[in-house]
XYZ file of C-alpha atoms in Angstrom:
154
model
C 30.364 -3.283 24.531
C 26.801 -3.640 23.332
C 24.886 -6.740 24.215
C 23.089 -8.828 21.637
C 19.762 -7.755 23.131
C 20.552 -4.050 22.776
C 21.715 -4.676 19.199
C 18.355 -6.327 18.469
C 16.534 -3.360 20.033
C 18.589 -0.842 18.034
C 17.977 -2.785 14.817
C 14.251 -2.899 15.613
C 14.150 0.892 16.067
C 15.981 1.322 12.750
C 13.628 -1.110 10.977
C 10.586 0.787 12.299
C 12.047 4.101 11.109
C 12.673 2.605 7.660
C 9.153 1.132 7.654
C 10.669 -2.327 7.105
C 7.649 -4.390 8.162
C 9.347 -7.802 7.767
C 12.394 -6.939 9.900
C 10.451 -4.999 12.517
C 7.833 -7.723 13.053
C 10.491 -10.471 13.127
C 12.677 -8.581 15.611
C 9.660 -7.590 17.731
C 8.592 -11.246 18.006
C 12.118 -12.356 18.833
C 12.541 -9.712 21.523
C 9.215 -10.780 22.983
C 10.462 -14.406 23.128
C 13.633 -13.181 24.866
C 11.517 -11.274 27.416
C 9.372 -14.370 28.029
C 12.537 -16.375 28.649
C 13.825 -13.729 31.074
C 10.734 -13.995 33.293
C 10.240 -17.758 32.871
C 12.205 -19.004 35.884
C 11.827 -18.560 39.621
C 12.837 -14.923 39.297
C 13.287 -12.474 36.426
C 16.833 -12.157 35.134
C 18.825 -10.739 32.249
C 19.808 -13.369 29.654
C 23.435 -13.665 28.562
C 24.323 -13.253 24.885
C 24.736 -17.043 24.628
C 21.247 -17.606 26.031
C 19.839 -14.968 23.682
C 21.531 -16.731 20.758
C 19.786 -19.951 21.770
C 16.429 -18.132 21.715
C 17.232 -16.669 18.281
C 18.344 -20.107 17.006
C 15.076 -21.622 18.271
C 13.099 -18.860 16.518
C 15.060 -19.373 13.267
C 14.396 -23.123 13.450
C 10.663 -22.464 13.939
C 10.735 -20.333 10.770
C 12.480 -23.085 8.766
C 10.013 -25.727 9.940
C 7.034 -23.455 9.252
C 8.389 -22.654 5.781
C 8.661 -26.389 5.018
C 5.135 -27.017 6.307
C 3.694 -24.151 4.258
C 5.593 -25.286 1.158
C 4.246 -28.850 1.535
C 0.762 -27.434 2.003
C 1.029 -25.521 -1.262
C 1.153 -22.127 0.441
C 4.223 -20.703 -1.281
C 3.617 -17.107 -0.175
C 3.583 -17.965 3.543
C 6.571 -20.292 3.061
C 8.512 -17.442 1.427
C 7.597 -15.081 4.290
C 8.838 -17.608 6.885
C 12.108 -18.082 4.951
C 12.642 -14.318 4.800
C 12.012 -13.996 8.559
C 14.548 -16.794 9.104
C 17.093 -14.870 7.032
C 16.562 -11.788 9.204
C 17.407 -13.901 12.274
C 20.426 -15.663 10.689
C 22.323 -12.351 10.858
C 22.407 -12.623 14.666
C 23.635 -16.231 14.772
C 27.178 -17.556 14.455
C 28.221 -18.626 10.967
C 26.961 -22.173 10.386
C 29.530 -24.884 9.744
C 29.825 -26.248 6.228
C 29.247 -29.989 5.745
C 33.012 -30.438 5.301
C 33.848 -28.578 8.536
C 31.236 -30.576 10.437
C 32.524 -33.859 8.974
C 36.079 -32.995 10.051
C 35.006 -32.221 13.634
C 32.936 -35.432 13.759
C 35.806 -37.538 12.366
C 38.126 -36.137 15.032
C 35.578 -36.843 17.788
C 35.017 -40.422 16.553
C 38.789 -41.049 16.731
C 38.870 -39.534 20.216
C 35.976 -41.781 21.335
C 37.617 -44.864 19.786
C 40.840 -44.048 21.633
C 38.747 -44.019 24.823
C 37.363 -47.454 23.930
C 33.972 -46.532 22.427
C 33.122 -48.521 19.275
C 30.241 -48.835 16.830
C 26.724 -47.423 17.210
C 26.971 -47.499 21.006
C 29.650 -44.803 20.786
C 27.027 -42.308 19.571
C 26.451 -40.705 22.983
C 30.139 -40.434 23.725
C 30.906 -38.895 20.320
C 28.016 -36.423 20.678
C 29.419 -35.327 24.069
C 32.740 -34.545 22.373
C 31.225 -32.867 19.288
C 28.484 -30.698 20.842
C 30.712 -28.205 22.685
C 32.873 -27.813 19.561
C 29.926 -26.983 17.288
C 27.712 -25.140 19.802
C 25.370 -22.843 17.922
C 27.073 -23.445 14.583
C 25.219 -26.622 13.565
C 21.763 -27.929 14.389
C 21.503 -30.991 16.624
C 19.792 -33.128 13.990
C 22.479 -32.328 11.449
C 25.224 -33.183 13.953
C 23.555 -36.466 14.957
C 23.165 -37.476 11.295
C 26.845 -36.761 10.627
C 27.908 -38.788 13.687
C 25.641 -41.741 12.742
C 26.979 -41.733 9.202
C 30.591 -41.657 10.410
C 30.039 -44.446 12.952
C 28.303 -46.631 10.371
C 31.061 -46.107 7.800
């Protein structure tokens, strides 16, 4: 079984051979972030696929935020480049939940929290504790929190 890291390395080698500058630079940067993470703690260690996915998700989020910032600043070319780099990274992440799927998971969690006695806006933390493990890596935290707030308010 190949690890996510070795898949990234293989894809990088392929991108270099094909002279795909966008993919190779994006994957090179991501692998460098993974390496930084591996030596960040008390002692160097190999990251698990889940931990690597978190690094990739963080990198993809950086690209989205940078693309928005460039777009607002009237720098369409850089914004487009950031979006394209984000798309390269999306391939390595779990399929994101649709709004409907997220809403269904949130609705279920709100019912579960209510059954446990949590009501109104104060139930937010409890609902998030139920929802987060179910959506791990498939929906961004801000998106999840917004869905929970909306459901609790409604």
